[in-house]
PDB file of C-alpha atoms in Angstrom:
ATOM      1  CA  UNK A   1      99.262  85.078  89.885  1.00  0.00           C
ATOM      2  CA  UNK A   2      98.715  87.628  87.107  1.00  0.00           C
ATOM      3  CA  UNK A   3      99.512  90.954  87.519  1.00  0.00           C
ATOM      4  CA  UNK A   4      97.096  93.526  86.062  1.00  0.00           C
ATOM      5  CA  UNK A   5      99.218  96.081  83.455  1.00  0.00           C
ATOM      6  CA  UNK A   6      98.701  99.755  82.246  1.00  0.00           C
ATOM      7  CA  UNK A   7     100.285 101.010  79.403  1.00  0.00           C
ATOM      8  CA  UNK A   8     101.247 104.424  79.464  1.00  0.00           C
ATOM      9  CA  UNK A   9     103.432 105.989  76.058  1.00  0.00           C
ATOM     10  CA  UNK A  10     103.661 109.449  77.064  1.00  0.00           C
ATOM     11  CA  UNK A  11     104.149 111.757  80.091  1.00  0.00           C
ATOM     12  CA  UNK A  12     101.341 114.162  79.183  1.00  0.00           C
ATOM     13  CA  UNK A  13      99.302 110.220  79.674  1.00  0.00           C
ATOM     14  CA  UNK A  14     101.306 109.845  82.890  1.00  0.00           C
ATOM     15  CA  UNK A  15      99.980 113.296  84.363  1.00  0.00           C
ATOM     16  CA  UNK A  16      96.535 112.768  82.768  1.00  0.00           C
ATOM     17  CA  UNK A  17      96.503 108.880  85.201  1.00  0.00           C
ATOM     18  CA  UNK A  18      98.231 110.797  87.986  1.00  0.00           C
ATOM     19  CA  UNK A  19      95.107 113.013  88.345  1.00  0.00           C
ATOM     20  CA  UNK A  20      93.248 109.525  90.201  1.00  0.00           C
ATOM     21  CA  UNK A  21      95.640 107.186  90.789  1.00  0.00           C
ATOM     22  CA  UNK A  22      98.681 107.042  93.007  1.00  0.00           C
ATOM     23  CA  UNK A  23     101.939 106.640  91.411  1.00  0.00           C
ATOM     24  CA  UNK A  24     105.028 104.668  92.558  1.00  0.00           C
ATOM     25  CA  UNK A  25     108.048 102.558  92.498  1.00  0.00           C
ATOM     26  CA  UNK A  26     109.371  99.936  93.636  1.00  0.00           C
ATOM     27  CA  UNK A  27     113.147  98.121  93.380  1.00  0.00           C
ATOM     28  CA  UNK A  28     115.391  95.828  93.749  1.00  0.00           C
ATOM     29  CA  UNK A  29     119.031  94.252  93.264  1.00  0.00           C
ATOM     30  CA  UNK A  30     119.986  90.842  93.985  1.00  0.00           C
ATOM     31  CA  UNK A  31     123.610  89.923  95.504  1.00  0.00           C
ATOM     32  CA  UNK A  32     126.042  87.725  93.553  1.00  0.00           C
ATOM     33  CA  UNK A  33     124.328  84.749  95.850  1.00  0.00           C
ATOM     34  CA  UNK A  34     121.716  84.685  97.927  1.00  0.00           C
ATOM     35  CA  UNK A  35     118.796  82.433  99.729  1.00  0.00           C
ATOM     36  CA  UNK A  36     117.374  81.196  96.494  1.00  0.00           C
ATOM     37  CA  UNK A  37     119.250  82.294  93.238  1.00  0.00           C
ATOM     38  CA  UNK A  38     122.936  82.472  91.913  1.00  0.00           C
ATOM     39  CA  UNK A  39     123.441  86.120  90.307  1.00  0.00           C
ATOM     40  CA  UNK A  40     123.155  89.447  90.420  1.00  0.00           C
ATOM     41  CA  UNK A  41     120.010  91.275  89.100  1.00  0.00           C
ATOM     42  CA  UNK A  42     118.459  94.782  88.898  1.00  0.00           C
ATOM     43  CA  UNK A  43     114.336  94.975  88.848  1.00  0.00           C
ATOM     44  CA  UNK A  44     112.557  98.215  88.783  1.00  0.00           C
ATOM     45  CA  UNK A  45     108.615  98.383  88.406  1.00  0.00           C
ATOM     46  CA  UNK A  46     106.687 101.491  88.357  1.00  0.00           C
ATOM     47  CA  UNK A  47     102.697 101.172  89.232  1.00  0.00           C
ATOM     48  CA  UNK A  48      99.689 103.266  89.205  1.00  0.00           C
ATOM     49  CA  UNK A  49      97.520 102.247  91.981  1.00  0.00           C
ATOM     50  CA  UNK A  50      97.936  98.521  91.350  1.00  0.00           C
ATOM     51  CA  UNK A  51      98.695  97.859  87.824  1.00  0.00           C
ATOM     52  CA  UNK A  52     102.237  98.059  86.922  1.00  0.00           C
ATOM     53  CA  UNK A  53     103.147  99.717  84.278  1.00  0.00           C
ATOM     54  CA  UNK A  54     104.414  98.007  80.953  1.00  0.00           C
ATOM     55  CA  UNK A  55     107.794  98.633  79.888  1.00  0.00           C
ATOM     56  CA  UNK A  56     107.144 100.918  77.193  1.00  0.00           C
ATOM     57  CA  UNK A  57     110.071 103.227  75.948  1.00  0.00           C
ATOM     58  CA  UNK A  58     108.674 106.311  78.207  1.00  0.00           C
ATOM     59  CA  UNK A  59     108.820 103.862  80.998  1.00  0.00           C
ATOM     60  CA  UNK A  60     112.261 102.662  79.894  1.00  0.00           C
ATOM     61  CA  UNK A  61     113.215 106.495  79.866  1.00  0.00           C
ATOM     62  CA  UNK A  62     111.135 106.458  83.702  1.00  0.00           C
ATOM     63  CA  UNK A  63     113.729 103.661  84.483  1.00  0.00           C
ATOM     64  CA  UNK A  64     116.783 105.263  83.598  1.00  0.00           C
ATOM     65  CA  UNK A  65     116.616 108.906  84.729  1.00  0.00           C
ATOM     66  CA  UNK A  66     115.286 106.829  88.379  1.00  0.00           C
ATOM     67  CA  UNK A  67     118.780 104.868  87.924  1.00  0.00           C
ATOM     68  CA  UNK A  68     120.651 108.124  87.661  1.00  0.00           C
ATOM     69  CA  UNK A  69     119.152 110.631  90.203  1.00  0.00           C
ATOM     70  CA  UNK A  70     118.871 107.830  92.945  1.00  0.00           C
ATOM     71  CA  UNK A  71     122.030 106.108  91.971  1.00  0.00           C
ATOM     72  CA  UNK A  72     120.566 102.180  91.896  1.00  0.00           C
ATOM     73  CA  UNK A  73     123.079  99.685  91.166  1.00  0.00           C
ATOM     74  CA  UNK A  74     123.365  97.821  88.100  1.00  0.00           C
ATOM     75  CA  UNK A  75     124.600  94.646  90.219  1.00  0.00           C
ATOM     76  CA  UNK A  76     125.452  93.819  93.635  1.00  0.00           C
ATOM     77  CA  UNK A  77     128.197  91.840  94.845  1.00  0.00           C
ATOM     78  CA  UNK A  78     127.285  91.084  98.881  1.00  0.00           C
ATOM     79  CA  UNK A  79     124.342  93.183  99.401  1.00  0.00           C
ATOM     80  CA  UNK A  80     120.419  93.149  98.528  1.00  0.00           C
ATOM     81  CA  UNK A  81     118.895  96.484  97.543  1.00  0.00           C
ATOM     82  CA  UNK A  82     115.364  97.440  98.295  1.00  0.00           C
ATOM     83  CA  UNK A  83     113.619 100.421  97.400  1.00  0.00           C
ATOM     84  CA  UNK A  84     110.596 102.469  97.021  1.00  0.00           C
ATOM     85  CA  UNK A  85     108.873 105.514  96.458  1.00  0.00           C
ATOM     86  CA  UNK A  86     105.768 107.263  96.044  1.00  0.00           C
ATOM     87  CA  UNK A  87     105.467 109.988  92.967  1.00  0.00           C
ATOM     88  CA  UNK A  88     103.973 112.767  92.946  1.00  0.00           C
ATOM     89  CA  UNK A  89     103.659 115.462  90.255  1.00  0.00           C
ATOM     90  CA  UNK A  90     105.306 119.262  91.433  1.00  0.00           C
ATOM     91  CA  UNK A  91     105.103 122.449  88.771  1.00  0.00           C
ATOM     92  CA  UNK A  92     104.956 119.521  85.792  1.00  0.00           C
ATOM     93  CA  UNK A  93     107.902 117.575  87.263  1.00  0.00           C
ATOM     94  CA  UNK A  94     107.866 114.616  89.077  1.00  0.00           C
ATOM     95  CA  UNK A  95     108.857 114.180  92.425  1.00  0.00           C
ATOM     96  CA  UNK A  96     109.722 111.467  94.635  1.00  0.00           C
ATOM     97  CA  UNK A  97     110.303 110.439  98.124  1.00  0.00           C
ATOM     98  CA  UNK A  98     111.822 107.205  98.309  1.00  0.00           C
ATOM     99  CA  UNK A  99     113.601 104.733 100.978  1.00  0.00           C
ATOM    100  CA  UNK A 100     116.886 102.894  99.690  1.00  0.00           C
ATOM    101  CA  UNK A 101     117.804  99.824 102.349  1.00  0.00           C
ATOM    102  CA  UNK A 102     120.663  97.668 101.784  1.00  0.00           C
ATOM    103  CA  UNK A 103     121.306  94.171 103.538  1.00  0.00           C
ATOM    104  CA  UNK A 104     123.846  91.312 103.544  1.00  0.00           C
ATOM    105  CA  UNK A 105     121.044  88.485 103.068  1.00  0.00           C
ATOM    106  CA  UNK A 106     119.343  87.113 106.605  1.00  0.00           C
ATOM    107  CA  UNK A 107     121.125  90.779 108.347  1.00  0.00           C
ATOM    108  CA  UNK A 108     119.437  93.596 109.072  1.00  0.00           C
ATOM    109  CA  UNK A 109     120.174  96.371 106.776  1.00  0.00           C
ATOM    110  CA  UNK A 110     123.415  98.027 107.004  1.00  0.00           C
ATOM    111  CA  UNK A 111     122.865 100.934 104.698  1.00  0.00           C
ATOM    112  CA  UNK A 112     119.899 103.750 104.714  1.00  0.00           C
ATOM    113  CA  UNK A 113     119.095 106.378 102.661  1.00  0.00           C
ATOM    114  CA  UNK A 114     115.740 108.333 102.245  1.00  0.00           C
ATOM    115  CA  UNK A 115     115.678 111.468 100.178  1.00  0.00           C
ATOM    116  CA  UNK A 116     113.034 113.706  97.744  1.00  0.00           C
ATOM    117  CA  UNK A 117     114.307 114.633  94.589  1.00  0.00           C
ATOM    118  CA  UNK A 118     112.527 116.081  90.774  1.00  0.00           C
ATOM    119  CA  UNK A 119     113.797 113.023  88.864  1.00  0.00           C
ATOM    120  CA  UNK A 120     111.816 113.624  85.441  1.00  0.00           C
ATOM    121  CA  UNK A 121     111.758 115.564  82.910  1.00  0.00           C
TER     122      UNK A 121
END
């Protein structure tokens, strides 16, 4: 299955898409070894309505300042990460309110968090 992409180089493009479309996140980080793969990995996808967003260098700079304010892992030695939030823009800032689970694979999740924060500019 193909996922449908946007491309999107700018913030002013961002707010401009944000005006009719919903913006959000999604993430992940793999343990060291889990049900079906050896290694620990970090994914982070940002979509407007349902087209994800290509990883552009103002998507890139999306990704890291996300990394920093909400504190995602890099790697994961016993625990899988999940996470998601929905963005919204607030006095040309964006906002978002996002849920941060983390679970030993096949347990329920040991480790909650759910916060709003301005993460960009």
């Amino acid at each position: 299955m193909n996922e449908k992409t946007i491309t999107i180089e700018s913030f002013e493009e961002l707010i401009d898409k944000m005006e009719s479309m919903e913006f959000y996140v999604e993430w992940e980080v793999t343990s060291d070894i889990g049900p079906s793969w050896i290694g620990s990995l970090r994914t982070i996808d940002f979509y407007l309505d349902r087209y994800k967003l290509t990883k552009t260098k103002f998507c890139k700079e999306l990704e890291n300042k996300l990394i920093t304010i909400v504190a995602i892992p890099e790697t994961s030695k016993d625990h899988v990460i999940y996470g998601d939030g929905d963005i919204i823009l607030k006095n040309k800032k964006l906002e978002i309110y996002y849920e941060y689970k983390a679970a030993i694979p096949y347990q329920e999740p040991d480790e909650y968090r759910e916060e709003k924060v301005i993460f960009y500019p």
